[in-house]
Every structure is written in structure tokens, then in C-alpha cells.
Coordinates of C-alpha atoms and ligand atoms in Angstrom, one line a residue:
M3 CA -32.6 55.8 -171.8
A4 CA -31.5 58.7 -173.9
G5 CA -33.6 61.8 -174.5
P6 CA -34.4 65.2 -173.0
T7 CA -34.0 65.9 -169.3
L8 CA -36.7 64.2 -167.3
A9 CA -39.1 66.0 -165.1
W10 CA -38.8 63.4 -162.3
P11 CA -35.7 62.3 -160.5
R12 CA -33.2 60.5 -162.8
Y13 CA -33.0 57.4 -160.8
I14 CA -36.7 56.9 -161.0
A15 CA -36.6 57.1 -164.7
A16 CA -33.8 54.7 -164.7
A17 CA -36.1 52.2 -163.0
M18 CA -37.5 51.5 -166.5
P19 CA -34.6 49.8 -168.1
L20 CA -35.7 50.3 -171.7
S21 CA -33.1 50.2 -174.4
K22 CA -33.6 51.1 -178.0
S23 CA -33.7 47.5 -179.0
Q24 CA -36.6 46.9 -176.7
T25 CA -38.8 49.8 -177.9
P26 CA -41.5 48.8 -180.3
A27 CA -41.0 49.5 -184.0
Q28 CA -41.5 53.1 -184.9
H29 CA -44.1 52.5 -187.5
D30 CA -46.6 50.9 -185.0
F31 CA -46.5 54.2 -183.0
P32 CA -46.8 57.3 -185.1
Q33 CA -46.3 59.4 -181.9
D34 CA -43.0 60.2 -180.1
V35 CA -42.2 56.8 -178.7
D36 CA -39.6 57.9 -176.2
G37 CA -42.0 60.5 -174.9
L38 CA -44.8 57.9 -174.6
L39 CA -42.5 55.5 -172.7
R40 CA -41.5 58.2 -170.3
L41 CA -45.1 58.9 -169.7
A42 CA -45.7 55.2 -169.2
A43 CA -42.9 55.1 -166.6
Q44 CA -44.2 58.2 -164.9
S45 CA -47.8 57.0 -164.8
M46 CA -46.8 53.7 -163.5
F47 CA -44.7 55.3 -160.8
D48 CA -47.6 57.6 -159.9
V49 CA -50.1 54.8 -159.8
L50 CA -47.8 52.7 -157.6
A51 CA -47.1 55.6 -155.3
R52 CA -50.9 56.2 -154.9
S53 CA -52.2 52.6 -154.8
T54 CA -49.6 50.8 -152.8
E55 CA -49.5 51.2 -149.0
G56 CA -46.2 53.0 -149.2
M57 CA -43.2 53.6 -151.3
M58 CA -39.7 54.7 -150.7
V59 CA -36.6 55.5 -152.8
I60 CA -33.1 55.2 -151.5
G61 CA -29.9 56.4 -153.2
R62 CA -26.6 54.6 -153.7
D63 CA -25.3 56.0 -150.4
H64 CA -28.2 54.1 -148.6
R65 CA -30.0 57.3 -147.7
V66 CA -33.7 57.6 -148.0
V67 CA -34.4 60.2 -150.8
W68 CA -38.1 60.2 -150.9
I69 CA -41.2 58.5 -149.4
S70 CA -44.7 58.5 -150.6
D71 CA -47.6 60.1 -148.7
G72 CA -48.8 56.6 -147.9
Y73 CA -45.5 55.7 -146.3
K74 CA -45.8 58.5 -143.8
R75 CA -48.4 56.5 -141.9
F76 CA -45.7 54.0 -140.8
L77 CA -43.4 56.7 -139.4
P78 CA -44.9 56.8 -135.8
A79 CA -44.5 53.0 -135.4
L80 CA -40.9 53.3 -136.6
G81 CA -40.3 55.9 -134.0
F82 CA -40.4 59.1 -136.0
N83 CA -42.7 62.1 -135.7
D84 CA -42.3 63.5 -139.1
E85 CA -40.8 63.0 -142.5
H86 CA -37.8 65.3 -142.0
E87 CA -36.4 63.1 -139.3
F88 CA -36.7 60.1 -141.6
V89 CA -35.7 61.2 -145.1
G90 CA -32.0 61.7 -145.5
R91 CA -31.0 59.0 -143.0
P92 CA -29.4 55.7 -144.0
V93 CA -32.3 53.2 -144.5
E94 CA -30.7 50.6 -142.2
D95 CA -30.8 53.1 -139.4
V96 CA -34.5 53.9 -139.8
V97 CA -36.1 50.7 -141.0
P98 CA -35.2 47.6 -138.8
N99 CA -34.5 44.4 -140.7
T100 CA -34.6 46.2 -144.1
Q101 CA -33.2 44.2 -147.0
M102 CA -33.0 47.2 -149.4
L103 CA -29.2 47.2 -149.1
Q104 CA -29.0 43.7 -150.6
V105 CA -30.9 45.0 -153.7
L106 CA -28.3 47.8 -153.9
E107 CA -25.5 45.3 -153.7
T108 CA -26.8 42.6 -156.0
G109 CA -28.8 44.7 -158.4
K110 CA -31.5 42.0 -158.4
P111 CA -35.1 42.8 -157.8
V112 CA -37.1 41.0 -155.0
L113 CA -40.6 40.9 -156.3
V114 CA -42.4 39.6 -153.2
D115 CA -41.0 39.2 -149.7
L116 CA -42.2 39.5 -146.1
L117 CA -40.6 42.1 -143.9
T118 CA -41.2 42.0 -140.1
N119 CA -40.1 44.7 -137.7
R120 CA -41.5 46.6 -134.8
S121 CA -44.1 48.3 -136.9
G122 CA -45.6 45.0 -138.1
T123 CA -45.3 42.4 -140.9
F124 CA -45.5 43.7 -144.5
L125 CA -45.7 42.2 -147.9
V126 CA -43.0 44.2 -149.8
S127 CA -41.3 44.4 -153.2
R128 CA -37.9 45.9 -153.9
L129 CA -36.5 47.0 -157.3
P130 CA -33.0 48.3 -158.2
L131 CA -32.8 51.7 -160.0
R132 CA -30.2 51.8 -162.7
N133 CA -28.6 54.7 -164.7
D134 CA -28.0 54.9 -168.4
A135 CA -24.8 52.9 -168.0
G136 CA -26.7 50.2 -166.2
E137 CA -25.1 50.9 -162.8
V138 CA -27.3 50.5 -159.7
V139 CA -27.8 54.0 -158.4
G140 CA -30.5 53.4 -155.9
A141 CA -33.5 51.2 -155.0
L142 CA -37.2 51.5 -154.9
G143 CA -39.1 49.8 -152.1
L144 CA -42.9 49.1 -152.2
V145 CA -45.1 48.1 -149.3
L146 CA -47.8 46.1 -151.2
L147 CA -49.8 45.1 -148.1
D148 CA -49.4 46.4 -144.6
H149 CA -51.7 44.0 -142.9
P150 CA -51.0 40.9 -144.9
E151 CA -52.2 38.8 -142.0
T152 CA -55.8 39.7 -142.9
T153 CA -55.6 38.7 -146.5
M154 CA -52.9 36.1 -146.3
Q155 CA -53.7 34.7 -142.9
P156 CA -52.4 31.1 -143.2
L157 CA -49.2 32.0 -144.8
I158 CA -48.4 34.8 -142.4
S159 CA -49.2 32.9 -139.3
K160 CA -47.0 30.1 -140.4
F161 CA -44.2 32.6 -141.1
S162 CA -44.6 34.4 -137.8
R163 CA -44.7 31.1 -135.9
L164 CA -41.5 29.9 -137.6
Q165 CA -39.9 33.3 -137.0
Q166 CA -40.8 33.1 -133.3
E167 CA -39.5 29.5 -133.0
L168 CA -36.2 30.4 -134.7
E169 CA -35.8 33.4 -132.4
D170 CA -36.5 31.3 -129.3
T171 CA -34.2 28.5 -130.4
R172 CA -31.4 30.9 -131.1
R173 CA -31.8 32.5 -127.7
Q174 CA -31.9 29.2 -125.9
L175 CA -28.9 27.9 -127.7
A176 CA -26.9 31.0 -127.0
A177 CA -27.7 30.8 -123.3
Q178 CA -26.8 27.1 -123.2
R179 CA -23.6 27.5 -124.9
R180 CA -22.5 30.4 -123.0
P181 CA -19.9 29.0 -120.5
K182 CA -21.2 29.1 -117.0
Y183 CA -17.8 29.9 -115.5
T184 CA -14.6 31.6 -116.4
I185 CA -11.2 31.0 -114.8
A186 CA -11.9 34.0 -112.5
S187 CA -14.9 32.2 -111.1
F188 CA -12.5 29.7 -109.5
I189 CA -12.2 31.6 -106.2
G190 CA -8.9 31.6 -104.3
A191 CA -5.6 33.4 -104.1
S192 CA -3.6 30.8 -102.2
P193 CA -0.5 29.5 -103.9
A194 CA -2.3 26.2 -104.7
A195 CA -5.3 28.1 -106.2
L196 CA -3.1 30.4 -108.2
E197 CA -1.0 27.5 -109.6
V198 CA -4.1 25.6 -110.7
K199 CA -5.5 28.7 -112.4
R200 CA -2.1 29.3 -114.1
Q201 CA -2.2 25.8 -115.5
A202 CA -5.8 26.2 -116.6
R203 CA -4.9 29.3 -118.6
R204 CA -1.9 27.6 -120.2
V205 CA -3.9 24.5 -121.3
A206 CA -6.7 26.7 -122.6
Q207 CA -4.3 28.0 -125.3
T208 CA -3.8 24.4 -126.6
D209 CA -6.1 21.9 -128.3
S210 CA -4.8 18.9 -126.4
T211 CA -6.8 16.6 -124.1
V212 CA -6.9 17.8 -120.5
L213 CA -7.3 15.5 -117.5
L214 CA -8.7 17.1 -114.4
L215 CA -7.9 15.1 -111.3
G216 CA -8.9 15.9 -107.7
E217 CA -11.2 14.8 -104.9
T218 CA -14.9 15.2 -105.0
G219 CA -16.2 18.7 -104.8
T220 CA -12.9 20.5 -105.5
G221 CA -14.2 22.3 -108.6
K222 CA -13.3 20.0 -111.5
E223 CA -16.5 20.7 -113.4
L224 CA -16.1 24.4 -112.8
M225 CA -12.6 24.2 -114.1
A226 CA -13.7 22.4 -117.3
H227 CA -16.1 25.2 -118.1
A228 CA -13.5 27.8 -117.3
I229 CA -10.9 26.2 -119.6
H230 CA -13.4 26.0 -122.4
S231 CA -14.4 29.6 -122.0
A232 CA -10.8 30.7 -122.1
S233 CA -10.0 28.7 -125.2
R234 CA -10.4 29.6 -128.9
R235 CA -13.5 27.3 -128.9
A236 CA -15.4 29.5 -126.4
H237 CA -18.0 30.5 -129.0
R238 CA -18.6 26.9 -129.9
P239 CA -20.5 24.4 -127.8
L240 CA -19.4 22.8 -124.6
V241 CA -21.1 19.4 -124.3
G242 CA -20.9 17.4 -121.1
V243 CA -21.5 13.7 -120.5
N244 CA -21.5 12.3 -117.0
I245 CA -20.3 8.8 -117.6
A246 CA -21.3 7.5 -114.2
A247 CA -24.9 8.7 -114.8
V248 CA -25.5 7.0 -118.1
P249 CA -26.4 3.2 -118.1
E250 CA -23.6 1.2 -119.6
T251 CA -25.7 -0.2 -122.4
L252 CA -26.6 3.3 -123.6
L253 CA -23.2 4.9 -123.5
E254 CA -22.0 3.9 -126.9
A255 CA -25.1 5.5 -128.6
E256 CA -24.7 8.5 -126.4
F257 CA -21.1 9.1 -127.5
F258 CA -21.2 8.1 -131.1
G259 CA -24.8 8.5 -132.2
V260 CA -27.1 6.2 -134.0
A261 CA -27.5 6.0 -137.8
P262 CA -31.0 6.4 -139.3
G263 CA -32.7 3.1 -139.7
A264 CA -30.3 1.3 -137.4
Y265 CA -33.1 0.7 -134.9
T266 CA -36.9 0.6 -134.9
G267 CA -39.0 2.7 -132.7
A268 CA -37.9 6.0 -131.2
E269 CA -34.4 5.8 -132.6
R270 CA -35.6 5.1 -136.2
K271 CA -34.6 8.6 -137.4
G272 CA -31.2 8.3 -135.9
R273 CA -29.6 10.6 -133.3
D274 CA -26.4 12.6 -133.1
G275 CA -23.9 11.5 -130.5
K276 CA -22.2 13.9 -128.1
F277 CA -19.0 13.9 -130.2
K278 CA -21.0 15.2 -133.2
L279 CA -22.9 17.8 -131.0
A280 CA -19.6 19.1 -129.7
D281 CA -18.1 19.4 -133.1
G282 CA -15.9 22.5 -133.2
G283 CA -16.2 22.8 -129.5
T284 CA -15.3 20.9 -126.3
L285 CA -16.6 17.6 -124.9
F286 CA -16.4 17.3 -121.2
L287 CA -16.2 13.6 -120.1
D288 CA -17.0 13.7 -116.4
E289 CA -16.3 10.6 -114.2
I290 CA -14.0 9.1 -116.9
G291 CA -12.9 6.5 -114.3
D292 CA -16.4 5.0 -114.6
M293 CA -16.0 4.2 -118.3
P294 CA -16.6 0.5 -119.1
L295 CA -13.5 -1.2 -120.4
A296 CA -15.1 -2.2 -123.7
L297 CA -15.9 1.4 -124.5
Q298 CA -12.4 2.6 -123.5
S299 CA -10.8 1.3 -126.6
K300 CA -13.4 2.9 -128.8
L301 CA -12.9 6.2 -127.1
L302 CA -9.2 5.9 -127.6
R303 CA -9.7 5.4 -131.3
V304 CA -11.9 8.5 -131.6
L305 CA -9.3 10.6 -129.7
Q306 CA -6.6 9.4 -132.0
E307 CA -8.4 9.6 -135.3
Q308 CA -10.9 12.4 -134.6
E309 CA -13.5 10.2 -136.4
V310 CA -16.7 8.6 -135.1
E311 CA -18.8 5.8 -136.5
P312 CA -22.5 6.0 -135.4
L313 CA -24.1 2.8 -134.3
G314 CA -25.5 0.9 -137.3
S315 CA -23.6 2.9 -139.8
N316 CA -20.6 1.8 -141.9
T317 CA -19.3 5.3 -142.6
V318 CA -17.1 7.4 -140.4
M319 CA -17.7 11.0 -139.7
R320 CA -14.9 13.5 -139.1
V321 CA -15.2 15.6 -135.9
D322 CA -13.1 18.4 -134.5
V323 CA -13.5 18.0 -130.7
R324 CA -11.3 19.0 -127.8
V325 CA -11.7 16.6 -124.8
I326 CA -11.6 17.6 -121.2
A327 CA -11.9 14.5 -118.9
A328 CA -12.3 14.5 -115.1
T329 CA -12.3 12.0 -112.4
S330 CA -11.9 11.8 -108.6
R331 CA -10.7 8.2 -108.9
D332 CA -7.1 7.2 -108.9
L333 CA -6.6 6.3 -112.6
A334 CA -3.0 5.2 -112.2
A335 CA -4.1 2.7 -109.6
M336 CA -7.0 1.5 -111.8
V337 CA -4.5 1.0 -114.6
A338 CA -2.4 -1.1 -112.2
A339 CA -5.5 -3.1 -111.2
G340 CA -6.5 -3.7 -114.9
S341 CA -9.8 -1.8 -114.7
F342 CA -8.5 1.1 -116.9
R343 CA -6.7 0.7 -120.1
A344 CA -3.1 2.0 -119.9
D345 CA -3.1 3.3 -123.5
L346 CA -6.2 5.4 -122.9
Y347 CA -4.7 6.6 -119.6
Y348 CA -1.6 7.8 -121.4
R349 CA -3.6 9.4 -124.1
L350 CA -5.7 11.3 -121.6
N351 CA -2.8 12.2 -119.3
V352 CA -1.2 14.6 -121.8
L353 CA -2.0 17.7 -119.7
P354 CA -3.1 16.6 -116.2
I355 CA -4.2 19.2 -113.8
R356 CA -4.6 18.3 -110.2
V357 CA -7.3 20.5 -108.5
P358 CA -6.2 20.9 -104.9
A359 CA -8.4 19.8 -102.0
L360 CA -9.8 22.5 -99.8
R361 CA -7.6 21.5 -96.8
E362 CA -4.5 22.3 -99.0
R363 CA -5.7 25.9 -99.4
L364 CA -7.3 26.8 -96.1
D365 CA -6.2 30.4 -96.7
D366 CA -8.9 30.6 -99.3
I367 CA -11.7 29.7 -97.0
E368 CA -12.6 33.3 -96.1
A369 CA -12.8 34.4 -99.8
L370 CA -14.7 31.2 -100.7
A371 CA -17.2 31.6 -97.8
E372 CA -17.8 35.2 -98.9
A373 CA -18.4 34.2 -102.6
L374 CA -20.5 31.2 -101.7
G375 CA -22.5 33.2 -99.2
E376 CA -23.2 35.8 -101.8
D377 CA -24.5 33.1 -104.2
I378 CA -26.6 31.4 -101.5
A379 CA -28.2 34.8 -100.6
R380 CA -28.9 35.5 -104.3
R381 CA -30.5 32.2 -104.9
S382 CA -32.6 32.1 -101.7
G383 CA -33.6 35.8 -102.0
M384 CA -32.5 36.4 -98.4
P385 CA -29.8 38.9 -97.2
Q386 CA -26.3 37.6 -97.1
K387 CA -25.1 36.7 -93.6
L388 CA -21.9 37.9 -92.0
L389 CA -19.3 35.5 -90.7
S390 CA -17.7 36.3 -87.3
P391 CA -13.9 35.9 -87.0
D392 CA -14.4 32.8 -84.8
A393 CA -16.7 31.3 -87.5
I394 CA -14.0 31.7 -90.1
E395 CA -11.5 30.2 -87.7
W396 CA -13.8 27.2 -87.1
L397 CA -14.3 26.7 -90.8
M398 CA -10.5 26.7 -91.2
Q399 CA -10.2 23.9 -88.7
Q400 CA -12.5 21.4 -90.4
P401 CA -11.1 18.6 -92.6
W402 CA -13.7 19.1 -95.4
P403 CA -13.6 15.7 -97.1
G404 CA -16.4 16.9 -99.4
N405 CA -14.4 20.0 -100.2
I406 CA -16.0 23.1 -101.6
R407 CA -19.3 21.4 -102.2
E408 CA -19.4 20.5 -98.5
L409 CA -18.4 24.0 -97.5
R410 CA -21.2 25.4 -99.6
N411 CA -23.7 22.9 -98.1
T412 CA -22.6 23.7 -94.6
L413 CA -22.9 27.5 -95.2
E414 CA -26.3 27.0 -96.8
Q415 CA -27.7 24.9 -94.0
V416 CA -26.5 27.1 -91.2
S417 CA -27.6 30.4 -92.9
L418 CA -31.1 29.0 -93.5
M419 CA -31.5 27.6 -90.0
S420 CA -30.7 30.8 -88.1
D421 CA -32.4 34.2 -88.2
D422 CA -29.3 35.9 -86.9
M423 CA -27.6 38.2 -89.3
Q424 CA -24.1 37.2 -88.1
L425 CA -23.0 33.6 -87.9
T426 CA -20.6 32.6 -85.2
A427 CA -18.7 29.4 -84.5
A428 CA -21.5 28.4 -82.2
H429 CA -24.0 28.4 -85.0
F430 CA -21.7 26.0 -86.9
Q431 CA -20.9 23.8 -84.0
G432 CA -24.5 23.5 -83.0
D433 CA -25.9 22.5 -86.3
A434 CA -23.5 21.6 -89.0
A435 CA -20.5 20.1 -87.3
A436 CA -22.2 17.3 -85.4
P437 CA -25.8 16.7 -86.6
A438 CA -28.0 15.2 -83.9
P439 CA -28.3 11.5 -84.2
A440 CA -31.7 10.2 -85.3
E441 CA -34.4 10.3 -82.7
A442 CA -35.3 7.3 -80.7
P443 CA -34.2 4.1 -80.9
A444 CA -30.8 5.6 -81.4
P445 CA -28.4 3.0 -82.8
A446 CA -25.1 2.7 -81.1
T447 CA -22.6 5.1 -82.7
A448 CA -19.1 3.9 -83.6
S449 CA -17.5 6.0 -80.9
A450 CA -19.9 4.9 -78.2
L451 CA -19.2 1.3 -79.1
T452 CA -15.4 1.6 -79.4
A453 CA -15.4 3.2 -76.0
Q454 CA -16.6 -0.1 -74.5
A455 CA -13.9 -2.6 -73.8
V456 CA -15.4 -5.4 -75.9
A457 CA -18.4 -5.4 -78.3
P458 CA -19.4 -8.0 -80.9
L459 CA -17.4 -7.4 -84.0
P460 CA -20.4 -7.4 -86.4
E461 CA -22.0 -4.6 -84.3
L462 CA -18.8 -2.6 -84.3
I463 CA -18.5 -2.9 -88.1
E464 CA -22.2 -1.9 -88.6
A465 CA -21.8 1.1 -86.4
L466 CA -18.7 2.1 -88.2
E467 CA -20.3 1.8 -91.6
R468 CA -23.4 3.7 -90.6
D469 CA -21.2 6.5 -89.2
A470 CA -19.1 6.6 -92.3
I471 CA -22.1 6.8 -94.6
R472 CA -23.8 9.4 -92.5
R473 CA -20.7 11.6 -92.6
A474 CA -20.2 11.1 -96.3
L475 CA -23.8 12.1 -97.0
Q476 CA -23.4 15.0 -94.7
A477 CA -20.3 16.1 -96.6
T478 CA -21.9 15.9 -100.0
G479 CA -25.2 17.5 -99.0
G480 CA -27.1 14.2 -99.6
N481 CA -25.5 13.6 -103.1
R482 CA -25.4 9.8 -103.2
M483 CA -23.1 9.5 -106.1
A484 CA -20.5 11.8 -104.6
A485 CA -20.9 10.1 -101.2
A486 CA -20.3 6.7 -102.8
R487 CA -17.1 8.1 -104.4
L488 CA -16.0 9.5 -101.1
L489 CA -16.4 6.1 -99.4
Q490 CA -14.9 4.4 -102.4
I491 CA -17.8 2.0 -102.7
S492 CA -20.1 1.4 -105.7
R493 CA -23.3 3.3 -106.0
A494 CA -25.1 0.0 -105.8
S495 CA -23.6 -1.0 -102.5
L496 CA -24.4 2.5 -101.0
Y497 CA -28.0 2.1 -102.1
E498 CA -28.2 -1.4 -100.6
R499 CA -27.0 0.0 -97.2
L500 CA -29.4 3.0 -97.4
A501 CA -32.3 0.6 -98.0
R502 CA -31.1 -1.3 -94.8
W503 CA -30.8 1.9 -92.8
P504 CA -33.3 4.4 -94.2
D505 CA -32.9 6.7 -91.1
L506 CA -29.5 7.8 -92.4
E507 CA -31.0 9.6 -95.4
V508 CA -33.8 11.2 -93.3
Q509 CA -31.1 12.8 -91.1
V510 CA -29.5 14.4 -94.1
S511 CA -32.6 15.7 -95.8
N512 CA -33.8 17.2 -92.5
N513 CA -30.6 19.1 -92.3
A514 CA -30.5 20.1 -96.0
Ligands
LIG18 N1 -12.8 27.6 -106.6 C1 -14.1 27.7 -106.5 N2 -14.7 28.8 -106.4 C2 -16.0 28.9 -106.2 N3 -16.8 27.9 -106.2 C3 -16.3 26.7 -106.4 C4 -14.9 26.5 -106.5 N4 -14.6 25.2 -106.7 C5 -15.8 24.6 -106.6 N5 -16.8 25.4 -106.4 C6 -18.3 25.1 -106.3 O1 -18.3 23.9 -105.6 C7 -19.3 22.9 -106.1 C8 -18.6 21.7 -106.6 O2 -17.7 21.9 -107.7 P1 -17.7 20.9 -108.9 O3 -19.0 20.3 -109.2 O4 -17.0 21.6 -110.0 O5 -16.8 19.8 -108.3 P2 -16.2 18.4 -108.9 O6 -14.7 18.5 -108.6 O7 -16.6 18.3 -110.3 O8 -16.9 17.3 -107.9 P3 -17.2 15.8 -108.2 O9 -15.9 15.0 -108.4 O10 -18.0 15.4 -107.0 O11 -18.1 15.8 -109.5 C9 -19.9 23.7 -107.2 O12 -21.1 24.3 -106.7 C10 -18.9 24.8 -107.6 O13 -19.5 25.9 -108.2
LIG19 MG1 -17.9 16.8 -111.1

């Protein structure tokens, strides 16, 4: 817009992008057309400044140049006592969630939008301000309504609800995907612990499949989380599947997903499989030794091709997933016995890591007991108990078939059962080491029976089985699945025995 110098700031005048070609023909308006248009622009500006709830102008450098009288009402809610603290500051520093910078960047007006920040929800409008050359030199922001909820109730409440849901979902997702453990959470400074941590750090740098081997309770799951969190995929999801816990008939859908329309009922809409959910991240296949043979070949194909085919679909989907598998079973022996496919075994066994048993790193017991004690205290809300030197010594003499899980359970039981602040070997020997046999009619124990010269073989066998199961449940804190693994029997056969001898479970839960 050419013409004499304007009485109001240049960039405000520039808000009226009138060119000569757009001005009405001279003969319709005998007066000075330029002057009239300038008046129109000024009047419009004045009217908007007075009749809207608030107005602000920012310059190219993001700074607030001017605010209307109406806008001053919002200052306290934004955390400012007066105009001088606000004007002159970059708009993004003083107005949370502002979108004014997008207008500066794109030069495009946003005629109606909702802005929500700590001072409320507003119906706003944003216009770019251009100079004679058409360059964006600033932006004008208008607050059209400051309580749109009263006049636009349904729209606003829907908006706020969605906004809230989005916020909650984001927060939950972030919390879920944050790895629970890092490599430093694997406590221990013994040579065996340092070596396993060194291997974990090394494999975290690669994208290859990792196989975590080791007895029950040694920390394989902890290690899987730690490797993920040390890898380049740490900011992507870590998705876990416990193969032993999913019924065989549902495993395929769980892994690969279901195409929409493949089934009726609940699955009609289809469902993403774990491979899809882990896309870009890591899939933790726990208890891989429990994978049914039929599914093993399908898993092998996915590992090789990085492609999955959802059930009921005839298209394949590319995925980018790093697999960490774990098992406490002897996979090589299973291959020899024909219950685990050799080709899958070799594919998984690229980077095997053997997590050592607790008895191979007894030197770590003190540090572990300290860390576990701290965690137990934190969770129970009680002060942490001290361990006397003879308690540490006693702990170091135990065989720990249930490994760190068992150590943790033992510490927890003994700390909760005693009011003393210091735990000595006597506390452990009294309660945890040899739990009292079930009250009355006490069945013969294995040792009592074997002490006799001769006893009926079925009775001996039963006593031995009961004893073994009791110890296994003790070692695993009552975790039946882990106990079955420790005994190397199926879950079903453990359940069957527990149904026959219900007192075994009672003993464990009383002690837990
Ligand atoms: N090095 C360690 N430092 C601290 N805590 C540990 C360590 N290793 C294991 N734990 C703890 O011991 C418990 C058992 O560990 P985890 O579940 O990882 O074992 P696992 O090898 O997966 O056992 P399973 O084969 O029975 O599934 C968990 O509470 C874990 O936090
Ligand atoms: Mg595990």
C-alpha cells in the first residue's frame, strides 16, 4: 500500500493487503480512495481491538509489540502482574501453546481455532501482517471468545474431553514404554556378573536376535529390558509375550494379529499382533522353549523375512522388530529330542547369553541382599532391615535353586515376620530355611522315611514328590509356573499333584 506515512504502526496497516488493482474504480468514489481505505483499516482495527476479548500484535522476531486493553485481563492467569512484564517478550515464552509462530512461518491466516492453556480455552483468530513487498513482518492475534464453553458448550466439551484423553494416553504410553530396567539394574560385581553385563552391552549395539539362557529366577527378563533400554530402539516399544502363559490355540493370533472380517464377534474389527505392536522396537519372547512345534516354523519365517501375515489376510505386512528370546529350558536337548526345531534354534542362537545362577556368583549376595532389601522396604513402606554378618554368611551357604527370585522371597518373608531391625542367621534358620511341616496329620517326610530301613516304595516315592514340590514352591515364592520348571514337570502335572495334596500350597501361602 503506497501513500503518505501512516499514523498507526506500519505492520498494522500492512494487515490490509490492498493493492491498486483491488481498489474500486476512482470514479465511483470522488474522495481520496487511499485515504478512505486507510480509514477503513484503522476503524476496523479499532473496532476489533474494542469489541473482541483481546488482541495482540507480534513482530517478526516473535516479540509481543502491543496488546489491547481487553487482553490485559488475561495477564494474571498467564502469570504476569502488568503489561511491561509481558510486552517485549517472545510470545512463545509468555503464552503457553501459542500457534502465532506458525502464522509467522507460513504466512497463512487461521480464521478460527481453539487455544487451551493454563488461563482457559479460547476461540481465537490469527492473521499474518505483511509489508509492501508482501513479506510477513508480524502477526495479529485475536481472542474472539474467552469463555467459549458457555456459548459453544457441546463443541468445547467434546474438544476438552478429547484433549484430556490424548494427554492421558500419551502419558500412559510413555510410562509403559519406558524400560523398567537398565544394565546397571542388574546388581553384581562378581566376574560372572560383570561378564554377563559386558555381553549385554555388546549385543545392545546390534540388531541381531538375542537368546537369554539361564535357570529360573536368574534375571533373564530383567536383562531383556536392560538390553532394550541400552539399544538404539530404547525410545520405541518393548513388547513382551510369555509363550507359556498364552493358550496354544491363541498364540498365532497373538503373534501375527487378525485381519478385519476374518472372524465374527469380538475379533470382527481385527487386531494387531505383537509383532506389529513392537514395530520399530523390541519383541521379548519369554519361555520360547514352550513354543508349539507348528508355530515354530512360522516364527522362523517371520524372523527371516521380517514380514507377518495376519490371520485371515492374504497380504503380508513388513515389520522392523528386534527379537530377544528367553528360556530356562535346555533348548539343545529339546532339539535332540525333536521337540524344538533345529533351524529355529540356530536362528535364535546367534547371540546367546547365559545368565549365571546365583550359586555361581555368591560374592554378589551381599550387594543383592542390600538392593533387594531396599526395594522390599520401599514397597512395603517399612524401614529397611539390616543384615548381620552371620546372616550374610548363612545366605552365602544356601544353594538357591530359585536364584534371585528365591533370595528376594526369603528376604521378604523374614523381614515381614520379625519386628527386629537387624536380621541374624537365626531369623533365617528359624523361618525361611526349613518351613515347619503342615500341622497335624503330618505326612511322613522323605528324610523320615528314608531313615527307616525299609518302607513301601509307593510311600517313599510320594514322600519324595511332596518334598520336592514343597521345596520348589518355597524357592519360587509360590509361583507355580516357575516351580514346575524347576521340577522339570509340566504345569498340568504340578496342578494335578497340588489338587491331590492341597496342604502343600497352604504352607507356602502362610509363609509368603
Ligand atoms: N542381577 C539382579 N539384580 C537385581 N535384581 C535381580 C537381578 N536378577 C534378577 N533380579 C530380580 O529377581 C527376580 C527374578 O528375575 P527375572 O524375572 O528377570 O528372572 P527370569 O530369569 O526371567 O526367571 P524365569 O525363568 O523364572 O522367568 C525379579 O524380581 C528381578 O527383578
Ligand atoms: Mg522370566
